[in-house]
Structure formats: structure tokens, C-alpha cells
Amino acid sequence: MAKSQSEENSKQESFGTAKVYINNAKSILNKATGFIDYYDFTLNPYRGCQYGCSYCYAAAFSPNSKMRQDWGNWVIIKQNAVEILEKELQKWQKKNPDKPASIYMSSVTDPYQPIESKQMLTRGLLEAMVKYQPILVIQTRSPLIAKDVDILQQFRRLRINMSIPTGSEQVRKDFEPRTPSISARLKAIETLKRNIRYQESHWIRFSVTITPLLPTFPEDEVDFIRKLEIVDRVVIQEFHPTQTRSLVAGTRQEAENIKQKYSWWYDNEQLNYLQFKEKLDLLLSGVEIKEGKAGFGFE
């Protein structure tokens, strides 16, 4: 009988509350499709995510239904990722000598989830990539990214997307209690902007992705929005449609249950979405405001 994906992964240890497994990946660059088909590839250093956000669509891509239900309590380390990436980038460069690969890191995990502080796998991948100078977008909600400023500043075409779905700490704690604070994420962006030296030939930009748009208490809205002036782009998006099938990306039932606590927002979700966008447009005159898929392109 063939082994399941979870059986093929060898358990290494625990890290925090998560079970940690090691896996050898067959490929690390996967063709980008759907929502991020602007790019040639997606790159996911890990499988699973310790942040375990209640609404995360990536749970749909767990190895099996049991691990889907246990989302946030396991992570798989792709231990050969750097070696595989080197080979795949060499192959791309040979076939496309005048066209750098465009890479979105990451689509179904956070490359800077807590295990990265120990494994430094994402850092190793960045070190491998910088030699080939791909067009790179990094999607994270972790201040850990700031520790790699020395490598990040070597990229010529880079966009860093910091996910901050709400401007209210209580809302964050309800929907994504394991994640870093809002202030820590904003501070990380400030640190990166302050320490990445300007170079005329480099194109490095910063976004805040408010995706999905979660409620922000009225008393927090203006202060939160004004703090977003440090980036050049803000992206907003509503929740994915709810899906019950195991391998379909959608809003998980866990998040649907939490939404009931915020009926003052979700009973008029469309109106609140539009009003929040209007405030972004009004208060962030020098910042590009984009919605949904249009906001996840590189430029």
C-alpha cells in the first residue's frame, strides 16, 4: 500500500506548538496560476504555516483532511529547497538568458513563520536567488523579514508585501491570534525602508495587503490608515467565498464563526468595504490603492 504524504514526511521535533516534519521536494519553483498568474513561478519554502490564521485559504492544500483540520499545528521543511532552486534557476537562465524569472514567495505558506528563525531556509533561498536576480515578490506577515535586510537590498527588482488585514489589535487576536502585532509589522516595514540603501538601478517597493479586509473599529481607522503612508501601495480584498470541499481555496468555517462576533461589520459588509476604501483614497493621496488580483502584480 502506498504511503500517505504525512507518512512519507519524517517527524523531526516540535517547534512551539507545531509538529515539524522534513521533506525532500521534487521541485521548488511551481508554475504560477490563478490569482497570481502574473508571475512565472510560486516559491514556498515550507508547507503548512504556524500562524494558522482562521481564514487562511491555504489550509485547503494540506496533505490530507486530518492535517487540514490541524492547520497551524504542523509545518513541513523542504530541506533540499536551496539545492533544487539552484538547479531550476540555472535551467531557466539557460533557456531564457535575457529574461529574469518572476517569482512570488509565497502563495500557500509564510516564508517568515516562526520556524524560519531557526531553519533560515528562506534566507538560504534568497542567497541563491540573488545571484540570478529574479523579479521577486515576498508575501509575509512577519517582522522576521527585517533580519534579512542585508540580502534583500541586493535585489534589483523586489516588492515586499506585508499582510495587515485589520487596524485593530482585538480583531487580529480573534482572527489570527498567533500572528505578530500590527505595530510589529509596521515597524518591520519602517526598518526595511530605513536600512535598504537607495540605488538608482534598483526598484524596491513596499505594499500593505489588507487581505482579506477584516473589521477595524471606527476609533482605530484613521490612525491605522495614516500609518500606511510608509508604503507605496495598499491592497484590499474581501473574503474568499466559503467552500466546504477539502481541496478548494475558500474561507474556512472557523473564520465564518468568528465573523458572527462582528455582525456590526458583516451585516453590511459591502457598504463597510466601500467606505473603508473611500477613507484609504481620501487619507492616502500619495499611495496607490488597488483591489484584489490587480494589487498583487509586481508593478
PDB file of C-alpha atoms in Angstrom:
ATOM      1  CA  MET A   1       0.000   0.000   0.000  1.00  0.00           C
ATOM      2  CA  ALA A   2       1.374   3.436  -0.923  1.00  0.00           C
ATOM      3  CA  LYS A   3       2.292   5.686   1.952  1.00  0.00           C
ATOM      4  CA  SER A   4       0.357   8.884   2.540  1.00  0.00           C
ATOM      5  CA  GLN A   5       2.072  12.245   2.271  1.00  0.00           C
ATOM      6  CA  SER A   6       2.132  12.612   6.045  1.00  0.00           C
ATOM      7  CA  GLU A   7       3.713   9.152   6.454  1.00  0.00           C
ATOM      8  CA  GLU A   8       6.448   9.989   3.954  1.00  0.00           C
ATOM      9  CA  ASN A   9       7.426  13.046   5.983  1.00  0.00           C
ATOM     10  CA  SER A  10       9.750  12.171   8.862  1.00  0.00           C
ATOM     11  CA  LYS A  11       8.905  13.922  12.092  1.00  0.00           C
ATOM     12  CA  GLN A  12      11.878  15.876  13.389  1.00  0.00           C
ATOM     13  CA  GLU A  13      10.722  17.660  16.519  1.00  0.00           C
ATOM     14  CA  SER A  14       8.298  20.232  17.788  1.00  0.00           C
ATOM     15  CA  PHE A  15       8.750  23.973  17.455  1.00  0.00           C
ATOM     16  CA  GLY A  16       6.414  25.889  19.695  1.00  0.00           C
ATOM     17  CA  THR A  17       3.040  24.209  19.303  1.00  0.00           C
ATOM     18  CA  ALA A  18       3.809  22.845  15.832  1.00  0.00           C
ATOM     19  CA  LYS A  19       4.925  19.387  14.804  1.00  0.00           C
ATOM     20  CA  VAL A  20       7.888  19.723  12.465  1.00  0.00           C
ATOM     21  CA  TYR A  21       8.480  17.369   9.544  1.00  0.00           C
ATOM     22  CA  ILE A  22      11.284  17.150   6.992  1.00  0.00           C
ATOM     23  CA  ASN A  23      10.646  16.504   3.330  1.00  0.00           C
ATOM     24  CA  ASN A  24      12.729  16.431   0.138  1.00  0.00           C
ATOM     25  CA  ALA A  25      10.936  18.437  -2.531  1.00  0.00           C
ATOM     26  CA  LYS A  26      10.930  17.283  -6.138  1.00  0.00           C
ATOM     27  CA  SER A  27      10.550  20.876  -7.300  1.00  0.00           C
ATOM     28  CA  ILE A  28      10.606  24.252  -5.571  1.00  0.00           C
ATOM     29  CA  LEU A  29       9.513  26.560  -8.397  1.00  0.00           C
ATOM     30  CA  ASN A  30       5.909  25.845  -9.372  1.00  0.00           C
ATOM     31  CA  LYS A  31       4.033  27.430 -12.249  1.00  0.00           C
ATOM     32  CA  ALA A  32       2.007  30.405 -11.006  1.00  0.00           C
ATOM     33  CA  THR A  33      -1.678  30.207 -11.832  1.00  0.00           C
ATOM     34  CA  GLY A  34      -4.983  31.829 -10.975  1.00  0.00           C
ATOM     35  CA  PHE A  35      -4.805  34.822  -8.670  1.00  0.00           C
ATOM     36  CA  ILE A  36      -1.062  35.338  -9.166  1.00  0.00           C
ATOM     37  CA  ASP A  37      -0.646  34.243 -12.767  1.00  0.00           C
ATOM     38  CA  TYR A  38       1.289  37.460 -13.417  1.00  0.00           C
ATOM     39  CA  TYR A  39       4.351  35.520 -12.303  1.00  0.00           C
ATOM     40  CA  ASP A  40       6.299  32.667 -13.796  1.00  0.00           C
ATOM     41  CA  PHE A  41       6.563  30.778 -10.531  1.00  0.00           C
ATOM     42  CA  THR A  42       5.494  30.485  -6.919  1.00  0.00           C
ATOM     43  CA  LEU A  43       8.060  29.505  -4.318  1.00  0.00           C
ATOM     44  CA  ASN A  44       7.030  28.017  -0.961  1.00  0.00           C
ATOM     45  CA  PRO A  45       9.972  27.185   1.356  1.00  0.00           C
ATOM     46  CA  TYR A  46       7.656  25.419   3.786  1.00  0.00           C
ATOM     47  CA  ARG A  47       4.412  23.541   3.658  1.00  0.00           C
ATOM     48  CA  GLY A  48       1.899  24.469   6.307  1.00  0.00           C
ATOM     49  CA  CYS A  49       2.059  27.586   8.449  1.00  0.00           C
ATOM     50  CA  GLN A  50       2.446  28.005  12.187  1.00  0.00           C
ATOM     51  CA  TYR A  51       0.369  31.171  12.181  1.00  0.00           C
ATOM     52  CA  GLY A  52      -2.747  29.118  11.458  1.00  0.00           C
ATOM     53  CA  CYS A  53      -4.925  32.120  10.625  1.00  0.00           C
ATOM     54  CA  SER A  54      -8.600  31.256  10.917  1.00  0.00           C
ATOM     55  CA  TYR A  55      -9.435  32.443   7.404  1.00  0.00           C
ATOM     56  CA  CYS A  56      -6.402  31.085   5.540  1.00  0.00           C
ATOM     57  CA  TYR A  57      -7.344  29.503   2.212  1.00  0.00           C
ATOM     58  CA  ALA A  58      -4.013  27.625   2.119  1.00  0.00           C
ATOM     59  CA  ALA A  59      -5.360  25.060   4.580  1.00  0.00           C
ATOM     60  CA  ALA A  60      -7.186  23.590   1.571  1.00  0.00           C
ATOM     61  CA  PHE A  61      -3.837  22.417   0.205  1.00  0.00           C
ATOM     62  CA  SER A  62      -2.858  20.356   3.246  1.00  0.00           C
ATOM     63  CA  PRO A  63      -1.573  16.832   2.502  1.00  0.00           C
ATOM     64  CA  ASN A  64      -4.743  15.222   3.881  1.00  0.00           C
ATOM     65  CA  SER A  65      -8.003  16.046   5.658  1.00  0.00           C
ATOM     66  CA  LYS A  66      -6.581  15.387   9.127  1.00  0.00           C
ATOM     67  CA  MET A  67      -3.771  17.903   8.600  1.00  0.00           C
ATOM     68  CA  ARG A  68      -6.262  20.346   7.103  1.00  0.00           C
ATOM     69  CA  GLN A  69      -8.231  20.231  10.335  1.00  0.00           C
ATOM     70  CA  ASP A  70      -4.993  20.663  12.299  1.00  0.00           C
ATOM     71  CA  TRP A  71      -3.914  23.698  10.275  1.00  0.00           C
ATOM     72  CA  GLY A  72      -1.377  25.796  12.171  1.00  0.00           C
ATOM     73  CA  ASN A  73      -0.052  22.904  14.257  1.00  0.00           C
ATOM     74  CA  TRP A  74       2.355  21.416  11.743  1.00  0.00           C
ATOM     75  CA  VAL A  75       4.965  22.554   9.267  1.00  0.00           C
ATOM     76  CA  ILE A  76       6.984  20.666   6.672  1.00  0.00           C
ATOM     77  CA  ILE A  77      10.530  21.841   5.940  1.00  0.00           C
ATOM     78  CA  LYS A  78      11.645  21.353   2.351  1.00  0.00           C
ATOM     79  CA  GLN A  79      15.206  20.590   3.368  1.00  0.00           C
ATOM     80  CA  ASN A  80      16.644  20.370  -0.147  1.00  0.00           C
ATOM     81  CA  ALA A  81      14.941  23.552  -1.330  1.00  0.00           C
ATOM     82  CA  VAL A  82      18.112  25.597  -1.877  1.00  0.00           C
ATOM     83  CA  GLU A  83      19.785  22.857  -3.906  1.00  0.00           C
ATOM     84  CA  ILE A  84      16.694  22.364  -6.064  1.00  0.00           C
ATOM     85  CA  LEU A  85      16.262  26.109  -6.558  1.00  0.00           C
ATOM     86  CA  GLU A  86      19.829  26.476  -7.809  1.00  0.00           C
ATOM     87  CA  LYS A  87      19.223  23.797 -10.439  1.00  0.00           C
ATOM     88  CA  GLU A  88      15.896  25.241 -11.513  1.00  0.00           C
ATOM     89  CA  LEU A  89      17.212  28.793 -11.826  1.00  0.00           C
ATOM     90  CA  GLN A  90      20.207  27.564 -13.812  1.00  0.00           C
ATOM     91  CA  LYS A  91      17.818  25.771 -16.157  1.00  0.00           C
ATOM     92  CA  TRP A  92      15.651  28.891 -16.527  1.00  0.00           C
ATOM     93  CA  GLN A  93      18.649  31.126 -17.226  1.00  0.00           C
ATOM     94  CA  LYS A  94      19.954  28.724 -19.858  1.00  0.00           C
ATOM     95  CA  LYS A  95      16.612  28.749 -21.679  1.00  0.00           C
ATOM     96  CA  ASN A  96      15.878  32.442 -21.052  1.00  0.00           C
ATOM     97  CA  PRO A  97      19.215  34.282 -20.946  1.00  0.00           C
ATOM     98  CA  ASP A  98      17.615  37.704 -21.434  1.00  0.00           C
ATOM     99  CA  LYS A  99      14.506  37.257 -19.280  1.00  0.00           C
ATOM    100  CA  PRO A 100      14.690  37.039 -15.472  1.00  0.00           C
ATOM    101  CA  ALA A 101      12.210  34.697 -13.847  1.00  0.00           C
ATOM    102  CA  SER A 102       9.403  36.335 -11.895  1.00  0.00           C
ATOM    103  CA  ILE A 103       8.741  34.664  -8.537  1.00  0.00           C
ATOM    104  CA  TYR A 104       6.025  35.071  -5.907  1.00  0.00           C
ATOM    105  CA  MET A 105       7.157  33.893  -2.455  1.00  0.00           C
ATOM    106  CA  SER A 106       4.921  32.581  -1.013  1.00  0.00           C
ATOM    107  CA  SER A 107       1.437  31.516  -2.102  1.00  0.00           C
ATOM    108  CA  VAL A 108       0.454  28.870   0.483  1.00  0.00           C
ATOM    109  CA  THR A 109       2.775  29.444   3.426  1.00  0.00           C
ATOM    110  CA  ASP A 110       4.540  32.300   5.206  1.00  0.00           C
ATOM    111  CA  PRO A 111       8.253  32.267   4.336  1.00  0.00           C
ATOM    112  CA  TYR A 112       8.960  34.028   7.648  1.00  0.00           C
ATOM    113  CA  GLN A 113       6.819  31.966  10.005  1.00  0.00           C
ATOM    114  CA  PRO A 114       8.486  31.275  13.389  1.00  0.00           C
ATOM    115  CA  ILE A 115      10.433  28.172  12.274  1.00  0.00           C
ATOM    116  CA  GLU A 116      12.426  30.414   9.909  1.00  0.00           C
ATOM    117  CA  SER A 117      14.194  31.942  12.924  1.00  0.00           C
ATOM    118  CA  LYS A 118      15.838  28.554  13.454  1.00  0.00           C
ATOM    119  CA  GLN A 119      15.979  26.999   9.990  1.00  0.00           C
ATOM    120  CA  MET A 120      16.863  30.115   7.958  1.00  0.00           C
ATOM    121  CA  LEU A 121      15.623  28.285   4.875  1.00  0.00           C
ATOM    122  CA  THR A 122      14.095  31.392   3.328  1.00  0.00           C
ATOM    123  CA  ARG A 123      17.371  33.208   3.882  1.00  0.00           C
ATOM    124  CA  GLY A 124      19.202  30.425   2.065  1.00  0.00           C
ATOM    125  CA  LEU A 125      16.802  30.683  -0.841  1.00  0.00           C
ATOM    126  CA  LEU A 126      17.311  34.442  -1.041  1.00  0.00           C
ATOM    127  CA  GLU A 127      21.072  33.929  -1.118  1.00  0.00           C
ATOM    128  CA  ALA A 128      20.615  31.515  -4.014  1.00  0.00           C
ATOM    129  CA  MET A 129      18.218  33.799  -5.887  1.00  0.00           C
ATOM    130  CA  VAL A 130      20.230  36.988  -5.637  1.00  0.00           C
ATOM    131  CA  LYS A 131      22.839  35.547  -7.983  1.00  0.00           C
ATOM    132  CA  TYR A 132      20.185  35.228 -10.707  1.00  0.00           C
ATOM    133  CA  GLN A 133      18.337  38.485  -9.952  1.00  0.00           C
ATOM    134  CA  PRO A 134      14.746  37.343 -10.498  1.00  0.00           C
ATOM    135  CA  ILE A 135      11.794  39.693 -10.219  1.00  0.00           C
ATOM    136  CA  LEU A 136      10.742  38.830  -6.682  1.00  0.00           C
ATOM    137  CA  VAL A 137       7.684  39.478  -4.525  1.00  0.00           C
ATOM    138  CA  ILE A 138       7.750  38.384  -0.877  1.00  0.00           C
ATOM    139  CA  GLN A 139       4.426  37.982   0.928  1.00  0.00           C
ATOM    140  CA  THR A 140       4.591  37.770   4.725  1.00  0.00           C
ATOM    141  CA  ARG A 141       3.020  38.958   7.954  1.00  0.00           C
ATOM    142  CA  SER A 142       6.197  38.517   9.955  1.00  0.00           C
ATOM    143  CA  PRO A 143       8.699  41.079  11.276  1.00  0.00           C
ATOM    144  CA  LEU A 144      11.363  38.368  10.867  1.00  0.00           C
ATOM    145  CA  ILE A 145      11.813  39.601   7.314  1.00  0.00           C
ATOM    146  CA  ALA A 146      13.723  42.601   8.651  1.00  0.00           C
ATOM    147  CA  LYS A 147      16.620  40.374   9.703  1.00  0.00           C
ATOM    148  CA  ASP A 148      17.408  39.705   6.031  1.00  0.00           C
ATOM    149  CA  VAL A 149      17.798  43.322   5.031  1.00  0.00           C
ATOM    150  CA  ASP A 150      21.426  42.696   4.031  1.00  0.00           C
ATOM    151  CA  ILE A 151      20.320  40.249   1.325  1.00  0.00           C
ATOM    152  CA  LEU A 152      17.109  41.995   0.341  1.00  0.00           C
ATOM    153  CA  GLN A 153      18.945  45.192  -0.554  1.00  0.00           C
ATOM    154  CA  GLN A 154      20.948  43.228  -3.145  1.00  0.00           C
ATOM    155  CA  PHE A 155      17.864  42.531  -5.289  1.00  0.00           C
ATOM    156  CA  ARG A 156      17.291  44.867  -8.197  1.00  0.00           C
ATOM    157  CA  ARG A 157      13.554  44.221  -8.572  1.00  0.00           C
ATOM    158  CA  LEU A 158      11.791  43.460  -5.322  1.00  0.00           C
ATOM    159  CA  ARG A 159       8.392  44.106  -3.791  1.00  0.00           C
ATOM    160  CA  ILE A 160       7.702  43.285  -0.143  1.00  0.00           C
ATOM    161  CA  ASN A 161       4.042  42.734   0.728  1.00  0.00           C
ATOM    162  CA  MET A 162       3.256  42.937   4.440  1.00  0.00           C
ATOM    163  CA  SER A 163      -0.106  41.433   5.310  1.00  0.00           C
ATOM    164  CA  ILE A 164      -2.066  43.519   7.837  1.00  0.00           C
ATOM    165  CA  PRO A 165      -5.772  42.641   7.494  1.00  0.00           C
ATOM    166  CA  THR A 166      -7.018  44.896  10.311  1.00  0.00           C
ATOM    167  CA  GLY A 167      -6.064  48.036  12.167  1.00  0.00           C
ATOM    168  CA  SER A 168      -7.469  46.780  15.490  1.00  0.00           C
ATOM    169  CA  GLU A 169      -5.484  44.508  17.785  1.00  0.00           C
ATOM    170  CA  GLN A 170      -8.581  42.851  19.225  1.00  0.00           C
ATOM    171  CA  VAL A 171      -9.731  41.856  15.762  1.00  0.00           C
ATOM    172  CA  ARG A 172      -6.277  40.475  14.995  1.00  0.00           C
ATOM    173  CA  LYS A 173      -6.342  38.431  18.200  1.00  0.00           C
ATOM    174  CA  ASP A 174      -9.731  36.984  17.283  1.00  0.00           C
ATOM    175  CA  PHE A 175      -8.982  36.056  13.668  1.00  0.00           C
ATOM    176  CA  GLU A 176      -5.226  35.361  13.802  1.00  0.00           C
ATOM    177  CA  PRO A 177      -4.147  35.072  17.463  1.00  0.00           C
ATOM    178  CA  ARG A 178      -0.747  33.500  16.737  1.00  0.00           C
ATOM    179  CA  THR A 179       0.492  36.281  14.498  1.00  0.00           C
ATOM    180  CA  PRO A 180       2.754  39.243  15.333  1.00  0.00           C
ATOM    181  CA  SER A 181       1.156  42.503  16.413  1.00  0.00           C
ATOM    182  CA  ILE A 182       0.129  45.169  13.934  1.00  0.00           C
ATOM    183  CA  SER A 183       2.707  47.574  15.343  1.00  0.00           C
ATOM    184  CA  ALA A 184       5.498  44.994  14.938  1.00  0.00           C
ATOM    185  CA  ARG A 185       4.644  44.541  11.266  1.00  0.00           C
ATOM    186  CA  LEU A 186       4.584  48.272  10.605  1.00  0.00           C
ATOM    187  CA  LYS A 187       7.874  48.674  12.445  1.00  0.00           C
ATOM    188  CA  ALA A 188       9.420  45.972  10.259  1.00  0.00           C
ATOM    189  CA  ILE A 189       8.481  47.894   7.116  1.00  0.00           C
ATOM    190  CA  GLU A 190       9.957  51.064   8.599  1.00  0.00           C
ATOM    191  CA  THR A 191      13.163  49.197   9.450  1.00  0.00           C
ATOM    192  CA  LEU A 192      13.493  47.808   5.939  1.00  0.00           C
ATOM    193  CA  LYS A 193      12.832  51.167   4.288  1.00  0.00           C
ATOM    194  CA  ARG A 194      15.316  52.882   6.573  1.00  0.00           C
ATOM    195  CA  ASN A 195      18.083  50.334   6.051  1.00  0.00           C
ATOM    196  CA  ILE A 196      17.760  49.446   2.380  1.00  0.00           C
ATOM    197  CA  ARG A 197      20.095  51.897   0.706  1.00  0.00           C
ATOM    198  CA  TYR A 198      18.796  53.721  -2.347  1.00  0.00           C
ATOM    199  CA  GLN A 199      20.451  52.621  -5.570  1.00  0.00           C
ATOM    200  CA  GLU A 200      19.420  54.148  -8.864  1.00  0.00           C
ATOM    201  CA  SER A 201      19.446  50.808 -10.698  1.00  0.00           C
ATOM    202  CA  HIS A 202      17.313  49.057  -8.062  1.00  0.00           C
ATOM    203  CA  TRP A 203      13.494  49.002  -7.923  1.00  0.00           C
ATOM    204  CA  ILE A 204      12.409  48.064  -4.394  1.00  0.00           C
ATOM    205  CA  ARG A 205       8.849  48.761  -3.271  1.00  0.00           C
ATOM    206  CA  PHE A 206       6.606  48.059  -0.275  1.00  0.00           C
ATOM    207  CA  SER A 207       2.926  47.157  -0.004  1.00  0.00           C
ATOM    208  CA  VAL A 208       0.485  46.525   2.803  1.00  0.00           C
ATOM    209  CA  THR A 209      -2.061  43.895   1.831  1.00  0.00           C
ATOM    210  CA  ILE A 210      -5.304  44.204   3.793  1.00  0.00           C
ATOM    211  CA  THR A 211      -6.424  40.831   2.512  1.00  0.00           C
ATOM    212  CA  PRO A 212      -8.953  39.756   3.453  1.00  0.00           C
ATOM    213  CA  LEU A 213     -10.250  43.049   4.770  1.00  0.00           C
ATOM    214  CA  LEU A 214     -11.200  42.380   8.397  1.00  0.00           C
ATOM    215  CA  PRO A 215     -13.134  44.826  10.568  1.00  0.00           C
ATOM    216  CA  THR A 216     -11.316  47.778  12.072  1.00  0.00           C
ATOM    217  CA  PHE A 217     -13.037  49.528  14.958  1.00  0.00           C
ATOM    218  CA  PRO A 218     -14.125  53.047  13.945  1.00  0.00           C
ATOM    219  CA  GLU A 219     -11.933  54.625  16.609  1.00  0.00           C
ATOM    220  CA  ASP A 220      -8.835  52.915  15.112  1.00  0.00           C
ATOM    221  CA  GLU A 221      -9.445  53.568  11.422  1.00  0.00           C
ATOM    222  CA  VAL A 222      -7.894  56.983  10.847  1.00  0.00           C
ATOM    223  CA  ASP A 223      -4.773  56.289  12.900  1.00  0.00           C
ATOM    224  CA  PHE A 224      -4.234  52.938  11.177  1.00  0.00           C
ATOM    225  CA  ILE A 225      -4.722  54.291   7.676  1.00  0.00           C
ATOM    226  CA  ARG A 226      -2.340  57.200   8.251  1.00  0.00           C
ATOM    227  CA  LYS A 227       0.361  54.755   9.350  1.00  0.00           C
ATOM    228  CA  LEU A 228       0.138  53.161   5.912  1.00  0.00           C
ATOM    229  CA  GLU A 229       1.719  56.246   4.359  1.00  0.00           C
ATOM    230  CA  ILE A 230       5.072  54.474   4.676  1.00  0.00           C
ATOM    231  CA  VAL A 231       4.264  52.165   1.729  1.00  0.00           C
ATOM    232  CA  ASP A 232       3.638  52.940  -1.937  1.00  0.00           C
ATOM    233  CA  ARG A 233       0.725  50.517  -2.357  1.00  0.00           C
ATOM    234  CA  VAL A 234      -2.212  49.271  -0.294  1.00  0.00           C
ATOM    235  CA  VAL A 235      -4.223  46.288  -1.481  1.00  0.00           C
ATOM    236  CA  ILE A 236      -7.690  45.403  -0.196  1.00  0.00           C
ATOM    237  CA  GLN A 237      -9.810  42.350  -0.851  1.00  0.00           C
ATOM    238  CA  GLU A 238     -12.908  40.733   0.568  1.00  0.00           C
ATOM    239  CA  PHE A 239     -13.091  37.203   1.950  1.00  0.00           C
ATOM    240  CA  HIS A 240     -12.881  34.276  -0.452  1.00  0.00           C
ATOM    241  CA  PRO A 241     -16.256  32.581  -0.937  1.00  0.00           C
ATOM    242  CA  THR A 242     -16.925  29.897   1.666  1.00  0.00           C
ATOM    243  CA  GLN A 243     -16.075  26.403   0.436  1.00  0.00           C
ATOM    244  CA  THR A 244     -16.738  23.060   2.125  1.00  0.00           C
ATOM    245  CA  ARG A 245     -14.795  20.812  -0.235  1.00  0.00           C
ATOM    246  CA  SER A 246     -11.399  19.784   1.117  1.00  0.00           C
ATOM    247  CA  LEU A 247      -9.210  20.907  -1.792  1.00  0.00           C
ATOM    248  CA  VAL A 248     -10.867  24.197  -2.710  1.00  0.00           C
ATOM    249  CA  ALA A 249      -9.455  27.501  -1.514  1.00  0.00           C
ATOM    250  CA  GLY A 250     -12.054  29.398   0.433  1.00  0.00           C
ATOM    251  CA  THR A 251     -12.936  30.927   3.788  1.00  0.00           C
ATOM    252  CA  ARG A 252     -12.807  28.275   6.487  1.00  0.00           C
ATOM    253  CA  GLN A 253     -15.679  27.643   8.864  1.00  0.00           C
ATOM    254  CA  GLU A 254     -13.509  28.784  11.774  1.00  0.00           C
ATOM    255  CA  ALA A 255     -13.431  32.287  10.324  1.00  0.00           C
ATOM    256  CA  GLU A 256     -17.139  32.205   9.496  1.00  0.00           C
ATOM    257  CA  ASN A 257     -17.830  31.501  13.169  1.00  0.00           C
ATOM    258  CA  ILE A 258     -15.652  34.414  14.308  1.00  0.00           C
ATOM    259  CA  LYS A 259     -17.400  36.733  11.843  1.00  0.00           C
ATOM    260  CA  GLN A 260     -20.588  36.347  13.878  1.00  0.00           C
ATOM    261  CA  LYS A 261     -18.926  38.303  16.681  1.00  0.00           C
ATOM    262  CA  TYR A 262     -18.544  41.209  14.264  1.00  0.00           C
ATOM    263  CA  SER A 263     -22.076  41.343  12.921  1.00  0.00           C
ATOM    264  CA  TRP A 264     -21.936  45.153  13.121  1.00  0.00           C
ATOM    265  CA  TRP A 265     -19.468  44.941  10.228  1.00  0.00           C
ATOM    266  CA  TYR A 266     -20.554  41.845   8.304  1.00  0.00           C
ATOM    267  CA  ASP A 267     -24.278  42.596   8.263  1.00  0.00           C
ATOM    268  CA  ASN A 268     -23.324  45.483   5.950  1.00  0.00           C
ATOM    269  CA  GLU A 269     -20.059  44.103   4.585  1.00  0.00           C
ATOM    270  CA  GLN A 270     -20.270  45.594   1.103  1.00  0.00           C
ATOM    271  CA  LEU A 271     -21.039  49.065   2.420  1.00  0.00           C
ATOM    272  CA  ASN A 272     -18.286  48.893   5.049  1.00  0.00           C
ATOM    273  CA  TYR A 273     -15.826  47.705   2.417  1.00  0.00           C
ATOM    274  CA  LEU A 274     -16.654  50.633   0.146  1.00  0.00           C
ATOM    275  CA  GLN A 275     -16.486  53.148   2.988  1.00  0.00           C
ATOM    276  CA  PHE A 276     -13.121  51.816   4.119  1.00  0.00           C
ATOM    277  CA  LYS A 277     -11.782  52.082   0.580  1.00  0.00           C
ATOM    278  CA  GLU A 278     -13.050  55.649   0.362  1.00  0.00           C
ATOM    279  CA  LYS A 279     -11.110  56.501   3.539  1.00  0.00           C
ATOM    280  CA  LEU A 280      -7.987  54.937   2.058  1.00  0.00           C
ATOM    281  CA  ASP A 281      -8.393  57.069  -1.071  1.00  0.00           C
ATOM    282  CA  LEU A 282      -9.023  60.197   0.993  1.00  0.00           C
ATOM    283  CA  LEU A 283      -6.236  59.824   3.563  1.00  0.00           C
ATOM    284  CA  LEU A 284      -3.527  58.222   1.417  1.00  0.00           C
ATOM    285  CA  SER A 285      -3.279  60.590  -1.512  1.00  0.00           C
ATOM    286  CA  GLY A 286       0.292  59.554  -2.311  1.00  0.00           C
ATOM    287  CA  VAL A 287      -0.316  55.818  -2.042  1.00  0.00           C
ATOM    288  CA  GLU A 288      -1.606  53.553  -4.794  1.00  0.00           C
ATOM    289  CA  ILE A 289      -4.833  51.794  -3.738  1.00  0.00           C
ATOM    290  CA  LYS A 290      -5.623  48.558  -5.562  1.00  0.00           C
ATOM    291  CA  GLU A 291      -8.261  45.884  -5.159  1.00  0.00           C
ATOM    292  CA  GLY A 292      -7.970  42.107  -5.307  1.00  0.00           C
ATOM    293  CA  LYS A 293      -5.905  40.472  -8.012  1.00  0.00           C
ATOM    294  CA  ALA A 294      -4.851  43.797  -9.535  1.00  0.00           C
ATOM    295  CA  GLY A 295      -2.899  44.598  -6.386  1.00  0.00           C
ATOM    296  CA  PHE A 296      -0.700  41.523  -6.464  1.00  0.00           C
ATOM    297  CA  GLY A 297       1.160  42.299  -9.646  1.00  0.00           C
ATOM    298  CA  PHE A 298       4.798  43.346  -9.326  1.00  0.00           C
ATOM    299  CA  GLU A 299       4.484  46.890 -10.662  1.00  0.00           C
TER     300      GLU A 299
END
